[in-house]
């Protein structure tokens, strides 16, 4: 994801660039040479600092906005800072424990409740926008299934997964089924598959449906049809929850009302942002997309810090924080990383 840097910066240039980024993150204003000399705590004259800043500007790491005498980091400068100069601040133990207790308490709300809680916690602890994708159902463990007949060849499938989470799905079948037929199918599926992951059940049912139909008895054939549809992936199941969008309204970078509207529209449509989050799901560790690196014009001036969360060792979703490119990465990165670990643990059905 990171573009290569044309050349290594010497120690003095690195120190000044780090100091400039820190000051810009804190104040959001261009930094002059005199302020930078004090910030870097180097025995350099303002003239020497100006010379180093001129070199950094020529190399594309900093720029002068408008007619200001000060400088701000470019996306390239921020990328170098994140890749080479960032020093992470570990979260305090009591803060980690507060997060863990909150997510453990919300386990009774099911996976959607935990995702909502995690996005709100990300927003609260960063004062930015938190985003968490809903966990894939692949890892979900079936506890019990029931079916109720509806009109028009439709059936209501009631799935109890993991410990106590209930999911209702309306499926379309080839013909109407009586109460007794659906009860037989449910009994068979519960006896054969309770305690297995949804993905495993789906795979076995598909295998049965592909098998020689003459080998299947009538009950197994019905179970394969109805169960296969009940456990099939839903097109919109991998949505996400966003919290703290209003925090973005207070950012100078988003002071334009029209731009805010476009960003909120994109967040509400979900499908557009899901493409970006899918990219994050393919990478290990914490990923940082700065400005145009996200591939969306709407992210100009914004950054996305994300990581995957896993359940029983298997990737289940993505969570992250959306904020300005001048966000405090040293604080945001550990919050994202720790929240992902704690969310995965809270979602673990075996705990």
Short mmCIF file of C-alpha atoms in Angstrom, two decimals, residues 60-178:
data_model
loop_
_atom_site.label_atom_id
_atom_site.label_comp_id
_atom_site.label_asym_id
_atom_site.label_seq_id
_atom_site.Cartn_x
_atom_site.Cartn_y
_atom_site.Cartn_z
CA UNK A 60 7.40 16.52 -1.77
CA UNK A 61 7.15 15.85 1.98
CA UNK A 62 5.79 19.26 2.98
CA UNK A 63 4.09 22.17 1.24
CA UNK A 64 3.14 25.80 1.83
CA UNK A 65 -0.63 26.29 1.68
CA UNK A 66 -1.67 29.47 -0.13
CA UNK A 67 0.63 32.34 0.80
CA UNK A 68 1.40 31.13 4.32
CA UNK A 69 4.98 31.31 5.51
CA UNK A 70 4.49 28.04 7.37
CA UNK A 71 4.43 24.49 6.05
CA UNK A 72 2.15 21.49 6.41
CA UNK A 73 2.89 17.84 5.60
CA UNK A 74 1.72 16.46 2.28
CA UNK A 75 0.16 13.00 1.96
CA UNK A 76 3.64 11.79 1.02
CA UNK A 77 5.06 13.37 4.16
CA UNK A 78 2.37 11.78 6.31
CA UNK A 79 3.01 8.42 4.66
CA UNK A 80 6.72 8.68 5.48
CA UNK A 81 5.83 9.67 9.03
CA UNK A 82 3.48 6.70 9.43
CA UNK A 83 5.92 4.23 7.85
CA UNK A 84 9.18 5.42 9.38
CA UNK A 85 8.68 7.87 12.24
CA UNK A 86 5.51 6.84 14.06
CA UNK A 87 5.92 5.80 17.70
CA UNK A 88 2.84 4.04 19.01
CA UNK A 89 1.52 4.94 22.46
CA UNK A 90 0.31 1.75 24.19
CA UNK A 91 -3.14 1.95 25.73
CA UNK A 92 -3.32 2.07 29.49
CA UNK A 93 -4.28 -1.21 31.15
CA UNK A 94 -7.35 0.29 32.81
CA UNK A 95 -8.57 1.61 29.43
CA UNK A 96 -8.17 -1.81 27.86
CA UNK A 97 -10.08 -3.34 30.76
CA UNK A 98 -12.93 -0.84 30.32
CA UNK A 99 -13.21 -1.82 26.66
CA UNK A 100 -13.15 -5.51 27.51
CA UNK A 101 -15.86 -5.17 30.18
CA UNK A 102 -18.11 -3.15 27.89
CA UNK A 103 -17.89 -5.68 25.05
CA UNK A 104 -18.27 -8.64 27.42
CA UNK A 105 -21.41 -7.04 28.86
CA UNK A 106 -22.89 -6.56 25.38
CA UNK A 107 -22.40 -10.19 24.31
CA UNK A 108 -26.00 -10.86 25.24
CA UNK A 109 -27.05 -8.45 22.46
CA UNK A 110 -25.69 -10.81 19.80
CA UNK A 111 -23.23 -10.05 17.01
CA UNK A 112 -25.08 -6.95 15.75
CA UNK A 113 -25.21 -5.52 19.26
CA UNK A 114 -21.48 -6.15 19.71
CA UNK A 115 -20.68 -4.50 16.38
CA UNK A 116 -22.76 -1.47 17.33
CA UNK A 117 -21.02 -1.30 20.70
CA UNK A 118 -17.56 -1.58 19.11
CA UNK A 119 -18.22 1.21 16.60
CA UNK A 120 -19.45 3.49 19.38
CA UNK A 121 -16.40 2.68 21.52
CA UNK A 122 -14.06 3.47 18.62
CA UNK A 123 -15.81 6.80 18.12
CA UNK A 124 -15.83 7.66 21.82
CA UNK A 125 -12.16 6.88 22.42
CA UNK A 126 -10.90 8.65 19.28
CA UNK A 127 -13.50 11.44 18.94
CA UNK A 128 -13.70 10.47 15.28
CA UNK A 129 -16.00 8.13 13.30
CA UNK A 130 -15.88 4.41 14.07
CA UNK A 131 -16.83 1.81 11.46
CA UNK A 132 -17.25 -1.94 11.97
CA UNK A 133 -18.44 -4.48 9.41
CA UNK A 134 -20.93 -7.10 10.54
CA UNK A 135 -19.26 -10.47 11.09
CA UNK A 136 -19.52 -13.01 8.34
CA UNK A 137 -21.85 -15.86 9.21
CA UNK A 138 -19.25 -18.39 8.06
CA UNK A 139 -17.97 -18.96 11.60
CA UNK A 140 -21.42 -18.95 13.24
CA UNK A 141 -22.32 -22.18 15.04
CA UNK A 142 -25.86 -23.52 14.68
CA UNK A 143 -27.61 -24.30 17.95
CA UNK A 144 -31.17 -24.83 16.75
CA UNK A 145 -33.37 -24.20 13.71
CA UNK A 146 -37.15 -24.00 13.29
CA UNK A 147 -39.38 -23.40 10.27
CA UNK A 148 -42.81 -21.79 10.02
CA UNK A 149 -44.93 -21.88 6.83
CA UNK A 150 -45.89 -18.58 5.21
CA UNK A 151 -48.05 -17.79 2.22
CA UNK A 152 -46.85 -17.98 -1.36
CA UNK A 153 -44.38 -20.86 -1.04
CA UNK A 154 -42.42 -18.95 1.58
CA UNK A 155 -40.98 -20.27 4.83
CA UNK A 156 -39.74 -18.40 7.89
CA UNK A 157 -36.44 -19.92 9.05
CA UNK A 158 -35.58 -19.18 12.69
CA UNK A 159 -31.90 -19.81 13.38
CA UNK A 160 -30.39 -19.81 16.86
CA UNK A 161 -26.63 -19.43 16.44
CA UNK A 162 -23.67 -19.25 18.79
CA UNK A 163 -24.95 -18.96 22.36
CA UNK A 164 -28.28 -17.18 22.04
CA UNK A 165 -28.38 -15.03 18.91
CA UNK A 166 -31.59 -15.40 16.88
CA UNK A 167 -31.73 -14.69 13.15
CA UNK A 168 -34.96 -14.78 11.12
CA UNK A 169 -34.87 -15.36 7.37
CA UNK A 170 -37.71 -15.66 4.86
CA UNK A 171 -36.87 -18.19 2.13
CA UNK A 172 -38.66 -19.08 -1.09
CA UNK A 173 -39.24 -22.83 -1.68
CA UNK A 174 -40.51 -24.79 -4.67
CA UNK A 175 -43.87 -25.67 -3.13
CA UNK A 176 -45.89 -25.22 0.02
CA UNK A 177 -44.86 -27.31 3.02
CA UNK A 178 -47.14 -28.34 5.87
#
